[in-house]
Coordinates of C-alpha atoms (C1' of nucleotides) in Angstrom, one line a residue:
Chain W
X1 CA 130.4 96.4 103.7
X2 CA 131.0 93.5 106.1
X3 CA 127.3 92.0 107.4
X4 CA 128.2 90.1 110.8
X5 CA 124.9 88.9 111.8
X6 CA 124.6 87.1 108.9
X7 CA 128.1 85.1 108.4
X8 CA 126.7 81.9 109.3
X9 CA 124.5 82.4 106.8
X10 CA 124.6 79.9 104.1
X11 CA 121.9 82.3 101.6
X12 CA 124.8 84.9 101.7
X13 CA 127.1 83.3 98.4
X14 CA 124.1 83.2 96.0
X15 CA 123.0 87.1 95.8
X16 CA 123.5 89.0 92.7
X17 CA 126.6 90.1 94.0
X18 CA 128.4 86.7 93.3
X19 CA 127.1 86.6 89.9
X20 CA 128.4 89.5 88.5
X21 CA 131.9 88.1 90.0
X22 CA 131.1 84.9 88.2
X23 CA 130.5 86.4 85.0
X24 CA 133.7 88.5 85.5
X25 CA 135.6 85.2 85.8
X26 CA 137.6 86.5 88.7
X27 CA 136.0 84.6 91.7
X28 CA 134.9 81.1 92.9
X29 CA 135.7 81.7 96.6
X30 CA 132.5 82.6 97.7
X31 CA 130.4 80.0 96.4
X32 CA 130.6 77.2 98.4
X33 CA 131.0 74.4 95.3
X34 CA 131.9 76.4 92.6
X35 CA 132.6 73.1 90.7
X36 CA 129.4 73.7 89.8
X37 CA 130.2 76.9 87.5
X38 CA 131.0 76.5 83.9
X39 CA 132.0 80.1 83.3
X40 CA 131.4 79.5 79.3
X41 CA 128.2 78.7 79.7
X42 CA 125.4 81.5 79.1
X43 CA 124.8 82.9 81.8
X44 CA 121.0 81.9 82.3
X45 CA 121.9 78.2 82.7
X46 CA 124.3 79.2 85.2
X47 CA 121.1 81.4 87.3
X48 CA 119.3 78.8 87.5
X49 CA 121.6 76.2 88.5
X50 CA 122.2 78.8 91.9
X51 CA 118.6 79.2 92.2
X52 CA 118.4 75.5 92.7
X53 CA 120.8 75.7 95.3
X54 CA 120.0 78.4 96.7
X55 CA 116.4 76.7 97.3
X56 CA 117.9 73.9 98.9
X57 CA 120.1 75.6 101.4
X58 CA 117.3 77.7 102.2
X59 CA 115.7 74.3 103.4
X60 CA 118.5 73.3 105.7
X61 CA 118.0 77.4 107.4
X62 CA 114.6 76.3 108.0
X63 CA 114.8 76.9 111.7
X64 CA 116.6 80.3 111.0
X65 CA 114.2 81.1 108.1
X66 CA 110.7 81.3 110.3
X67 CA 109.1 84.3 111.9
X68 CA 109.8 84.0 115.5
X69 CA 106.3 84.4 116.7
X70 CA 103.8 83.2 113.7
X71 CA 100.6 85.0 113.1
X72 CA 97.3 84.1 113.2
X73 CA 95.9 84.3 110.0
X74 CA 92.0 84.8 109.6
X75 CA 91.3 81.6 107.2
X76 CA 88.4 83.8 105.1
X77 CA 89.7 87.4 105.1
X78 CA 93.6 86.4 104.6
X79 CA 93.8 89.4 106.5
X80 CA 96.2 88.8 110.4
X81 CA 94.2 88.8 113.7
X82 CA 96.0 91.9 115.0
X83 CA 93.9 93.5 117.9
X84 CA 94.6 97.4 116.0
X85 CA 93.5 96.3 112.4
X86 CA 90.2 97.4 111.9
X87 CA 88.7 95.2 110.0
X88 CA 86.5 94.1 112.6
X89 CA 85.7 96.9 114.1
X90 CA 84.0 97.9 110.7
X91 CA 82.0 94.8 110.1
X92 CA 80.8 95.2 113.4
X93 CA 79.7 99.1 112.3
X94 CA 77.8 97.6 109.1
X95 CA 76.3 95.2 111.0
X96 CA 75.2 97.8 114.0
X97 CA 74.1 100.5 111.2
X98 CA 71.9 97.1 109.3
X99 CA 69.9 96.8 112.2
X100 CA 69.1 100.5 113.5
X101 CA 69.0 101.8 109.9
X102 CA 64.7 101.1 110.4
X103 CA 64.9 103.2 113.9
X104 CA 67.0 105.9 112.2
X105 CA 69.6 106.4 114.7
X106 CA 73.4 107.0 113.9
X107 CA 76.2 104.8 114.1
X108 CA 79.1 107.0 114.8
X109 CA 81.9 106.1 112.1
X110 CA 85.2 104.4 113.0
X111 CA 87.3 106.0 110.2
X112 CA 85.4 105.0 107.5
X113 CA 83.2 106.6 105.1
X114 CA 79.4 106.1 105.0
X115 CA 78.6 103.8 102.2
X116 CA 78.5 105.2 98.7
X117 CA 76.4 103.9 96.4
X118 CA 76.6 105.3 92.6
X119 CA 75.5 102.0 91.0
X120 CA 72.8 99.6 91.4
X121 CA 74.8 96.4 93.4
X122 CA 74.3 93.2 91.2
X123 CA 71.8 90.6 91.7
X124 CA 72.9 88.2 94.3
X125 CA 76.2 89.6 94.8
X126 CA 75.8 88.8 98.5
X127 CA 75.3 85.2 97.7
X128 CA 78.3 84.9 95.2
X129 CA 80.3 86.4 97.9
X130 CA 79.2 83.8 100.8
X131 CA 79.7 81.0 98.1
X132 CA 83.2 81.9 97.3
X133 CA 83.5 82.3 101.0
X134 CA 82.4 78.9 101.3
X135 CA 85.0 77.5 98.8
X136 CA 87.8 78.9 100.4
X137 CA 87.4 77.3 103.4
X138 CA 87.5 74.3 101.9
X139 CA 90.1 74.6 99.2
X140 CA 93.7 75.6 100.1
X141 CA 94.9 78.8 98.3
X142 CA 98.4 79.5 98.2
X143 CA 97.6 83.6 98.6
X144 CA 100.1 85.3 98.8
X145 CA 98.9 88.5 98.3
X146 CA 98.7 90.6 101.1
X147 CA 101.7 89.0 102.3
X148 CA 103.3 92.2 103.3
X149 CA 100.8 92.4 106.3
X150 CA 102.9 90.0 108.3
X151 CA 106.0 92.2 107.6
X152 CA 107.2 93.0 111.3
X153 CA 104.1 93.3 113.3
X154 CA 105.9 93.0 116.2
X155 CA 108.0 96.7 115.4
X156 CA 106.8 99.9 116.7
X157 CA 104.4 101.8 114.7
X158 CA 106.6 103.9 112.5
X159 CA 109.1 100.5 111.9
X160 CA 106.1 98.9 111.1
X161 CA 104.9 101.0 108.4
X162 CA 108.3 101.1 106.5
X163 CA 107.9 97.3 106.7
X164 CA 104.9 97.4 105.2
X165 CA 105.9 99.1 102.2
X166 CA 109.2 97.6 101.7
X167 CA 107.6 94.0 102.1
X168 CA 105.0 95.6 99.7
X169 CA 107.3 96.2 97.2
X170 CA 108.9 93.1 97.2
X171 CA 106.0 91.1 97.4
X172 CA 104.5 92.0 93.9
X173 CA 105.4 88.6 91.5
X174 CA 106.9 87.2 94.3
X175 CA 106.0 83.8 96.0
X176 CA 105.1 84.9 99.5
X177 CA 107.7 82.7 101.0
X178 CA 110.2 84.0 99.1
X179 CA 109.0 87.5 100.2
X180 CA 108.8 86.6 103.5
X181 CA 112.8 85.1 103.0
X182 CA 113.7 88.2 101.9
X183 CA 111.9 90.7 104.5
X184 CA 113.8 88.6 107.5
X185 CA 117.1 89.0 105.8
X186 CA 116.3 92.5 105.5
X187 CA 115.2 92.0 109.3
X188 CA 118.4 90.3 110.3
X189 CA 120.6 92.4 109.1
X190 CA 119.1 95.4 110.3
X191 CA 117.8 97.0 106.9
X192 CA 113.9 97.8 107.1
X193 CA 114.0 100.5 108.1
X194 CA 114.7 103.9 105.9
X195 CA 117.7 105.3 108.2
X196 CA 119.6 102.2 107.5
X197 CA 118.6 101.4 103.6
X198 CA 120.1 105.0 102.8
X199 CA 123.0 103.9 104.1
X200 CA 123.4 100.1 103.0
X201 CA 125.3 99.8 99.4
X202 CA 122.6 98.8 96.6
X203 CA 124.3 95.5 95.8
X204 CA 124.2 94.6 99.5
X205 CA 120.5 95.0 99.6
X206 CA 120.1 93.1 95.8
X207 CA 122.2 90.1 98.0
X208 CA 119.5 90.2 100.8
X209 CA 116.3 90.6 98.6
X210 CA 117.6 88.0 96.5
X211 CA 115.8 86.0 94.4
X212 CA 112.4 88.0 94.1
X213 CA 111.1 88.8 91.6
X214 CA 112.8 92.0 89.6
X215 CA 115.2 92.1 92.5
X216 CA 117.8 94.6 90.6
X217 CA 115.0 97.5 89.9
X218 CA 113.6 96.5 93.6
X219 CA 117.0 96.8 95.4
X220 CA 117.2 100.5 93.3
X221 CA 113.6 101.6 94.1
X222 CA 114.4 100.6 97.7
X223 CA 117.4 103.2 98.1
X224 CA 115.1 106.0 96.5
X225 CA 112.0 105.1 98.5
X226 CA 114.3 105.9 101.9
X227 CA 116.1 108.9 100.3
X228 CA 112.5 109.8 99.9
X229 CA 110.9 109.2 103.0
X230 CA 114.0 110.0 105.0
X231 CA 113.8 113.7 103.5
X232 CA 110.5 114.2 103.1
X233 CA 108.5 112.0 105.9
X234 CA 111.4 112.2 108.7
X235 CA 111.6 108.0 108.0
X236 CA 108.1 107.3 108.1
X237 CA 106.2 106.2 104.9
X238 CA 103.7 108.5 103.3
X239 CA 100.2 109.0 104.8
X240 CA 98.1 109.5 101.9
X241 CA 97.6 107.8 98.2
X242 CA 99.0 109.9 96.2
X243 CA 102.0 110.8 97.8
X244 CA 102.5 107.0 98.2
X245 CA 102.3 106.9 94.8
X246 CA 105.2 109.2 94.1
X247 CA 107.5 106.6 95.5
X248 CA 109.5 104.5 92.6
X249 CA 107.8 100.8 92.0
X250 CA 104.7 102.0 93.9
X251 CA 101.9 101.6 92.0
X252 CA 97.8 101.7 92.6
X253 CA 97.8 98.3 93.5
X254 CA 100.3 98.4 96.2
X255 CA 99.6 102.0 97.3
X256 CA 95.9 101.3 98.3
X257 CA 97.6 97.9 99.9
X258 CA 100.0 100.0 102.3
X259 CA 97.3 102.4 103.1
X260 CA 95.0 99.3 104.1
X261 CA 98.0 97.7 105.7
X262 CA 100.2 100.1 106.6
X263 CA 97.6 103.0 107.9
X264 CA 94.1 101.0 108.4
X265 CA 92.9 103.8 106.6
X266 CA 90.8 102.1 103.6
X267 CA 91.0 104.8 100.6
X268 CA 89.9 102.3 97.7
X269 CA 89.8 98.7 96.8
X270 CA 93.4 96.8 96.1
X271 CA 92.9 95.2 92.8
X272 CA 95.0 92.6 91.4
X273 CA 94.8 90.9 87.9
X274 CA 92.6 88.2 89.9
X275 CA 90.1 90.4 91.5
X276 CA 89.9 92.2 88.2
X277 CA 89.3 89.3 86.3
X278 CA 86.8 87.5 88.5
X279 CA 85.0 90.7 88.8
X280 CA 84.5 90.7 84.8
X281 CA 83.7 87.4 85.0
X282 CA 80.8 88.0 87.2
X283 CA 79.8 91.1 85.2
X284 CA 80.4 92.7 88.6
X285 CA 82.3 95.5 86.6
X286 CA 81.8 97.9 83.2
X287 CA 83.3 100.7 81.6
X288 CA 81.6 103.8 82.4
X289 CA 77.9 103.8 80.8
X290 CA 77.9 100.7 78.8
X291 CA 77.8 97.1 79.5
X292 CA 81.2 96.1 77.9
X293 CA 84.4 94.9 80.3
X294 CA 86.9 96.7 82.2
X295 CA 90.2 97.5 80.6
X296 CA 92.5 97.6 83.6
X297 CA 92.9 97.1 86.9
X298 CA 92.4 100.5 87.8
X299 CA 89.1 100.7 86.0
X300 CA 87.8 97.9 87.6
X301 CA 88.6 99.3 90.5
X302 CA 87.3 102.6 89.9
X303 CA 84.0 100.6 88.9
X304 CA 83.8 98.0 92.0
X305 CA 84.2 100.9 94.2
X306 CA 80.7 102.5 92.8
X307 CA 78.6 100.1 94.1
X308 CA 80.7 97.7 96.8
X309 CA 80.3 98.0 100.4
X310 CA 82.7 99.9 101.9
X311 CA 83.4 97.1 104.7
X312 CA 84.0 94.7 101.4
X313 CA 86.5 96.4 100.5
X314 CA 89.8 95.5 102.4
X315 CA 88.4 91.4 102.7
X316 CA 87.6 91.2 98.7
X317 CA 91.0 90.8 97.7
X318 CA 92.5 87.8 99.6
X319 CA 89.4 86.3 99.1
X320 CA 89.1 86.3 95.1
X321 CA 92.9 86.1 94.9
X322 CA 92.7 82.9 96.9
X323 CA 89.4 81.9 94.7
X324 CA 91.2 83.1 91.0
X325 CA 93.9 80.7 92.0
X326 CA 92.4 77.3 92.9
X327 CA 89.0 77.6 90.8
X328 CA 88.8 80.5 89.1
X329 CA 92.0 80.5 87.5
X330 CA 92.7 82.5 84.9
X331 CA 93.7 80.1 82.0
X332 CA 90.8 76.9 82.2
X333 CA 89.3 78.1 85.0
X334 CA 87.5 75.0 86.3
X335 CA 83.9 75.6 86.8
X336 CA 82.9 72.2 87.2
X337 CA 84.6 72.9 90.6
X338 CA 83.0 75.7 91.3
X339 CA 79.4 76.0 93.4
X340 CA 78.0 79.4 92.3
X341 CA 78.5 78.5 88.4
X342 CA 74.1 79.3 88.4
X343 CA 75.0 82.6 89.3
X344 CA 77.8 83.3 87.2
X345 CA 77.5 85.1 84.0
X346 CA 80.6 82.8 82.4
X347 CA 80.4 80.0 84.0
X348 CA 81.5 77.2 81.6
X349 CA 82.0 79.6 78.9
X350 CA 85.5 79.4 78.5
X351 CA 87.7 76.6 76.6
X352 CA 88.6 74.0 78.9
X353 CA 91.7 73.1 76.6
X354 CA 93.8 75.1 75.2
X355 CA 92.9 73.1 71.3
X356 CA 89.6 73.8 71.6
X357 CA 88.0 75.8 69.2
X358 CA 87.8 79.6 70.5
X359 CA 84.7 80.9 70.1
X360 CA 83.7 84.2 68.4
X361 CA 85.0 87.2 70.0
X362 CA 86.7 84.5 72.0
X363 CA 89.9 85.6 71.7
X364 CA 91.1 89.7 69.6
X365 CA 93.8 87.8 67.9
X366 CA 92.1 84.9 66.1
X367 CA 93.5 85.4 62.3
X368 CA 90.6 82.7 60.7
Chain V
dG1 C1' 109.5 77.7 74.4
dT2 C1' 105.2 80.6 76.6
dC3 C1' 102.9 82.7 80.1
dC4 C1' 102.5 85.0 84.4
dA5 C1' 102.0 89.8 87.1
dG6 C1' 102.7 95.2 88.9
dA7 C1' 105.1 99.1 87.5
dG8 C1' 107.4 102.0 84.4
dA9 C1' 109.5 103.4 80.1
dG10 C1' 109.0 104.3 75.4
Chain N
dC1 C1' 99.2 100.8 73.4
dT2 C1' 103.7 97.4 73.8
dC3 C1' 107.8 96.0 75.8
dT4 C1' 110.9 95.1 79.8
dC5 C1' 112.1 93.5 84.2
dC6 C1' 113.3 88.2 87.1
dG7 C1' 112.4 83.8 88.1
dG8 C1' 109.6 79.9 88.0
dA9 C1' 105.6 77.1 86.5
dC10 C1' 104.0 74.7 82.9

DNA sequence: GTCCAGAGAG
DNA sequence: CTCTCCGGAC
């Protein structure tokens, strides 16, 4: 399949395409110093040698590389400052409900459930969530979740949504820049939207997603996710949770992220490994009935959702994934850093060095 | 070398 | 539950 639009592109000899001709021996033609290759060398070495080069090329395409018209990011909610995205519209509600709750008149709802409350909140949990607040506007995170949000603001609705979820699915252990590389490939070469995936060869699309993370199972899920939607949704995405979840490499993180993202339609809390383990850290989470830490993400989840705010629940996540990766890091996290420690449950009760000497129940595999 | 981080397979 | 996927950070 010939790609025009994307000749002059220098990213185009380093996809997964080129190394299965490398490792075939047969080719040299499209990389553009294939003195480089040692074909008897294992074939790792020889990745990451392109990645490298791939990395700085990609530098050079600087100019070709950014979004035409940048977003605003809001600094606190990670979330973009699109006039349709709800999120303000819903703090406004809370706030509107807070102060006519004593005369007892309703607020009419914009979408979004009233409050739900199984679960006594925890103490203060409205001051850890200003401090935290407070730290990330003063500390730069790299977040790069809800990355996907970005992914072609600018298309009509239905385009829009399918962007979503393909920059969704690529965005998961992906650097966001990377992501964001490989959406405006996709972009460039017309491929985002289902019509044209179905038709695209799988090792075209492994070239333009190219190098994020688990490309090859990504470039596969991406051809069933338009079969899918192209037979089933007319080329839209699916509207509700669980049929999002059907799709292939769709998961419960990603599927309440589209929904958020994709629909403005908030059906739970998107919970990553750092909201889920800042949440245990505060003792903001249990397993059902006893005091003892979530398991997964999804029980976190499930958990957080019993007593959290509805309006919390779209801003939570870019705000503790930007927290969990400066300060409350998941390996040393660094207290001393942090300003809410006198209201933190495990504050300064993890080892600060990996030599240290783990404390009981520390640790499930310390063979003493 | 070891870990990371969502999803899925076994 | 554990292992695998892919690259990169450490």
């Amino acid at each position: 399949m010939s790609i025009p639009s994307l000749r002059n592109w220098k990213l185009i000899p380093f996809g997964p395409t080129q190394m299965k001709r490398m490792s075939d021996n047969t080719t040299t033609t499209l990389l553009s110093s294939s003195s480089n290759h040692h074909p008897s060398e294992p074939r790792v070495y020889v990745r990451k040698k392109r990645v490298k080069k791939n990395l700085e090329i990609s530098a050079g395409d600087e100019e070709e590389l950014k979004p035409q018209q940048p977003i605003q990011y809001n600094r606190l909610s990670g979330l973009p400052d699109i006039e349709d995205f709800t999120y303000k519209k819903t703090r406004k509600l809370a706030q509107l409900r807070k102060s006519e709750s004593t005369s007892g008149s309703h607020v009419p709802d914009a979408g979004v459930s009233p409050i739900l409350r199984t679960v006594k909140p925890p103490v203060n949990w409205e001051k850890v969530l200003e401090g935290i607040r407070k730290m990330r506007s003063f500390e730069d995170a790299p977040v790069d979740s809800m990355g996907c949000e970005k992914a072609g603001s600018s298309l009509p609705p239905k385009e829009r949504r399918f962007a979503v979820l393909i920059s969704s699915l690529l965005s998961s252990q992906t650097k966001d820049n990377v992501n964001h590389g490989a959406i405006q490939r996709l972009l460039e070469n017309d491929l985002l939207t289902a019509d044209s995936i179905e038709k695209a060869d799988e090792d075209t699309i492994k070239s333009m997603i190219y190098p994020v993370g688990f490309y090859t199972r990504k470039a596969s899920n991406m051809k069933k996710i338009a079969n899918i939607c192209l037979s089933k949704y007319d080329g839209d995405i699916p509207s509700t949770l669980e049929n999002l979840l059907q799709l292939p490499g769709i998961g419960p993180k990603m599927a309440h992220l589209v929904m958020n993202v994709g629909w403005n339609n908030v059906q739970g809390i998107c919970v990553d490994t750092h909201v889920h383990r800042i949440c245990n850290r505060l003792g903001w989470v249990s397993r059902k009935g006893t005091n003892q830490k979530t398991k997964s993400p999804e029980e976190t989840r499930e958990s957080l959702e019993r007593w959290l705010p509805k309006e919390e629940w779209v801003p939570i996540n870019p705000l503790l994934v930007g927290f969990g990766q400066t300060i409350c890091t998941p390996l040393r996290p660094q207290c001393g850093k942090c300003s809410i420690t006198d209201l933190c449950p495990s504050a300064f009760k993890e080892a600060s060095s990996p030599k240290s000497t783990p404390r009981k129940s520390q640790k499930r595999n310390n063979l003493s």
